[in-house]
Amino acid sequence: MRQLCKGNVAVVKAAILAGCRSYYGYPITPASEIAEYSALLIPQVGGTFLQAESEVSAINMVYGAAAAGKRVMTASSGPGVSLMQEGISYLAGAELPCVIVDVVRGGPGLGNIAPEQSDYFCAVKGGGHGCYRNIVLAPASVQEMADLTVLAFELADKYRNPAFLLTDGFVGQMMEPLELEVKDVKEYEKAWAVRGTAETRQNFVSSIQLEPDALEAHVRKLEAKYKACEAAEIRYETYMAEDADVLLVGYGIVSRILRSTIDQARAQGLKVGLFRPITLWPYPSKALAEAASKCQKVMVVELSTGQMVEDVRLAVNGAVPVEFYGRVGGNVPSVEEIYAELCSRVAAMV
Amino acid sequence: MSEFQILHEKSPVFYDVYERKSEMQHQTHYCPGCGHGVAHKLIAEALAELGLQDRAIVVSPVGCSVFAYYYFDTGNVQAAHGRAPAAATALKRSNPESIVISYQGDGDLAAIGTAEIVHAANRGENICVFFVNNSIYGMTGGQMAPTTLVGQVSTTTPWGRRANNEGFPLHVSEMLATLEAPAYIERVALSNAKNVMKARKAIRKALENQKNGNGFSLVEILSPCPTILKMDPVVTRHWVDETLTAAFPLGVYRDKKAEIPVVLPPQKSVEAVVGISAKPAATLEERAARHAHTRELSIKIAGFGGQGVLLLGQLIAEMGLREHMEVSWLPSYGPEMRSGSAHCHVNLSHERIGSPLITRPQVIMAMNEISLRKFASTLAPGGLIIYNRDKLPEGFTAENARIVCVPASEIADGLGSAKVANVVMLGALLEETECLPPETVVQVLKDTVRNEKMLALDMKALEAGRMYVHSKVQVGAVSGPDGFSY
């Protein structure tokens, strides 16, 4: 049965369906509903919700719960995610699975509470110290907030790695129809977990490797794991990209606006298509390069001054020109605005 | 059995061979005369005596004791600097049967981790914290700790700690003893045989507390650090006994079983909690057949916070959903709760919705004049404005718009509650556009409004809004450049 549901609430419900019974977090707009609904719902199914004293503490509680073998989640936004970065580096170093939801707001600093996509770097490029990667999924609808939350838990366990749901104030705050079903969520054996039992007594969770050779071996092992993830977990979506002269690239809420822009452009006879990465890491570079190779121009639209565009440029590798259009501060470009940008850039192209 | 069992061999809680260490290291990694070895031994012995080895998880901190996992044949987790109490909290809550030990030094616990220890103690987490206070940063080479004494020289207090610059030593046990939740707090010292026996007893008591579910226990252990204090081991022990103990008095600061009431929420099935019903989802064909009778619309609703703007949008979206349409509801959200501006975007569509953000609405429902003036110019050509007044404001024009003026707030007041002005507006929308079937609207109100009195009022408001528009319809009316009102 379809229910009208807020994006942030969909995350919590999907997490419960995915077997998550542990939530540790600290409230921040526009992610607070995730904490609120976790507090309301998770204890009713026998789970743990705890509001930590800070994001620093919250992410280290996530570390503890993950070390204990639990499916665990936290959620935050911009300034809070900055505070969590130390812990995320430790989670990655200790190979602990967890799901971190970042409902991005305007930055830097306190910024504002309106939607942006300016946490791309800190989710996709690491953010904390050391050579590590987060798995990063970017939902564009309430339904995807749920579906990708379930996927995030599975991928986190599969790769023993933190997985991000990178979304924004719009997708988090909007309501749309949501269809949920009880799924058989894949369980992963966690023989490595430290549970305080005779069977797990020998287990040890840590990210410290004092010997240079040992640490190098560990980092190389992580690197191999990331390569395997890159080979298997790429997800993206295209819309009218087959015969497009101009390829629009955007993720999350922007991809929705681009879809409407494309409908408008096509009605005017402009051959425009969409490439929408769903996994921001691993990034669908090959697929994007291939889609771009059939076009004359690529235009990236983001709610930032240009973060993902760097990955697009790397993927396209100079084969076609890459334009960028971004709005920040919580300003979300309208279809009309993007269409006008598109027309002026297409005109420049011809 | 006497209270203490005399052991003449290594506790079985220690590994026989420290294989996690580099093979080049034949000793423990602690310096001769260091207190960590003694503290470890007391913990290992107590765990063995209490039969807790299989259940124990030692959370080691950042500092010299980061390598506690070399020695303890228990579950081991290494935490970030200062964060051991947070990690321990979740380890314990994840497996309540486990015995979780947070082992921390003074830099870890009393400087970078003050927030974590205060809040873990304040929650009364059923964990044990063994807090080793040697008045100095050992692992990093002798910098000032929060526990460094006034006048004490360290590499970062080369002229001695000056209270006017670095403040006074932090008295953790005393501080935590002011909280309600902790069960047991004692300060002991590894300074002489008698004090070591007291420390042994305290450590055992803390572990027993956890085993019995008594709550948070912390044992502060004053400990010698000969290498960094640059004293020989015997002299250091004397220094701890005299100087350190003078500043940090030994003794029990708290000993009571925490009386923390347990309140559990009602337990439900996953299906009930996430809202899954047995009713199967409608097929695409069924959906198409239903929503063919419903109009596709993009609606912007705007007014003051408190006028029910966001709720009205949600109701319309829910009604569209019941008609098997694609719907979206997007709010403006701000830090203001009441009286700030509020608006939302509602799409009802037969197709997948692209942008949920409406920049050219087909319908604007303006709950106040500010909203009317702010958004009227964005209306799609030929669109509809429903305005919450009996006439347009002086001098207001909107080209190519159909305007329906409905004094919804007045009508609502007349019905007995200003709260239902939004439903009067809804009635007007339905009468004017016939966008949704009446039975769906009524059903959604019935399902949404739980309070019977309020529901009755809402039904009246809906009807009043409808009737107002119905009775004012002027057949053949043509809109002028300033719009027209019924």
XYZ file of C-alpha atoms in Angstrom, chain B residues 132-298:
167
model
C 44.616 6.105 35.114
C 45.798 9.476 36.414
C 49.554 9.972 36.382
C 49.401 13.778 36.151
C 51.154 13.946 32.783
C 50.912 12.951 29.116
C 53.055 9.845 28.920
C 52.896 8.488 25.400
C 53.428 11.830 23.692
C 56.451 12.681 25.808
C 55.437 14.615 28.876
C 53.128 17.454 27.970
C 50.718 18.968 30.474
C 47.640 16.919 31.377
C 44.449 18.371 32.872
C 45.610 16.662 36.066
C 49.090 18.224 36.097
C 49.660 19.914 39.440
C 50.062 23.646 39.827
C 53.774 24.338 39.600
C 54.506 20.975 37.966
C 56.937 21.196 35.063
C 56.016 19.554 31.776
C 57.235 20.076 28.224
C 54.310 22.458 27.623
C 54.499 24.091 31.061
C 58.244 24.704 31.136
C 57.892 27.215 34.005
C 55.517 24.996 35.900
C 51.744 24.898 35.506
C 50.428 28.368 36.254
C 46.819 28.472 37.394
C 46.357 31.871 35.770
C 47.346 30.441 32.401
C 46.326 26.756 32.354
C 43.805 26.653 35.162
C 43.762 24.224 38.085
C 44.029 20.425 38.020
C 40.734 18.771 37.131
C 39.241 16.620 39.896
C 37.328 14.082 37.879
C 36.078 11.841 40.677
C 34.754 14.760 42.693
C 33.159 16.276 39.611
C 31.399 13.088 38.485
C 30.233 12.412 42.045
C 27.974 15.469 41.745
C 25.881 13.631 39.133
C 22.795 11.650 40.069
C 23.327 8.497 38.059
C 26.766 7.014 38.891
C 26.750 3.997 41.196
C 30.334 3.936 42.338
C 33.282 6.295 42.178
C 36.515 5.755 44.073
C 40.018 7.157 43.814
C 42.855 4.772 44.611
C 46.641 4.923 44.229
C 49.275 2.443 43.087
C 51.772 3.904 45.519
C 52.383 1.193 48.122
C 51.292 -2.365 48.869
C 48.400 -1.297 51.062
C 47.034 1.099 48.469
C 47.452 -1.473 45.711
C 45.285 -3.864 47.731
C 42.670 -1.126 48.053
C 42.861 -0.555 44.306
C 42.374 -4.260 43.748
C 39.260 -4.229 45.868
C 37.883 -1.153 44.092
C 38.422 -2.642 40.628
C 36.720 -5.842 41.656
C 33.812 -3.909 43.118
C 33.376 -1.910 39.901
C 33.225 -5.104 37.858
C 30.792 -6.695 40.299
C 28.621 -3.624 39.985
C 28.415 -4.066 36.255
C 27.779 -7.785 36.588
C 24.900 -7.022 38.948
C 23.513 -4.262 36.736
C 24.151 -1.553 39.317
C 25.201 1.048 36.787
C 28.145 3.307 36.127
C 31.380 2.733 38.057
C 34.608 4.680 37.798
C 37.858 3.929 39.572
C 40.434 6.704 39.336
C 43.861 5.186 39.715
C 46.736 7.480 40.713
C 49.687 5.911 39.008
C 53.450 6.403 38.753
C 55.107 7.370 35.454
C 58.823 7.312 36.262
C 60.085 7.835 32.716
C 58.174 11.006 32.020
C 58.366 12.367 35.563
C 62.133 11.702 35.339
C 62.312 10.017 38.725
C 63.428 6.537 39.643
C 60.517 4.093 40.152
C 60.741 4.010 43.935
C 60.926 7.797 44.208
C 57.955 8.094 41.856
C 55.870 5.857 44.061
C 56.749 8.052 47.027
C 55.827 11.108 44.977
C 52.433 9.590 44.139
C 51.937 8.672 47.785
C 52.749 12.118 49.078
C 52.416 14.822 46.464
C 49.847 13.464 44.008
C 47.625 12.035 46.725
C 47.696 15.359 48.563
C 46.210 17.047 45.513
C 43.864 14.171 44.664
C 42.582 12.726 47.964
C 41.941 8.985 47.968
C 38.596 7.593 48.967
C 35.109 6.591 47.954
C 33.223 9.474 46.368
C 30.068 7.592 45.539
C 28.728 4.189 46.473
C 25.073 3.504 45.896
C 23.035 1.383 43.582
C 21.706 3.754 40.973
C 17.949 4.090 41.253
C 17.096 4.724 37.630
C 13.476 4.033 36.690
C 13.069 1.858 33.601
C 10.364 2.895 31.165
C 9.885 0.763 28.062
C 7.786 1.862 25.065
C 5.060 -0.477 23.779
C 6.339 -3.220 21.465
C 4.850 -3.596 18.001
C 5.453 -5.602 14.869
C 7.710 -4.199 12.163
C 4.732 -4.062 9.785
C 2.715 -1.963 12.222
C 5.590 0.375 12.978
C 6.570 1.155 9.385
C 2.999 1.149 8.055
C 2.755 -1.923 5.870
C -0.762 -3.279 5.512
C -1.832 -6.540 3.961
C -3.738 -4.617 1.288
C -1.964 -5.151 -2.027
C -0.781 -2.174 -4.001
C -2.966 -1.076 -6.889
C -1.819 -2.156 -10.314
C -0.808 0.427 -12.873
C -4.083 -0.169 -14.773
C -6.145 0.357 -11.657
C -4.285 3.527 -10.918
C -4.771 4.881 -14.423
C -8.498 4.125 -14.323
C -8.914 5.963 -11.026
C -6.838 9.020 -11.594
C -8.289 9.647 -15.052
C -11.133 11.372 -13.209
C -8.836 13.593 -11.209
C -7.303 16.808 -12.441
C -3.591 17.303 -12.784
C -2.560 20.409 -10.874
C 0.396 22.257 -9.462
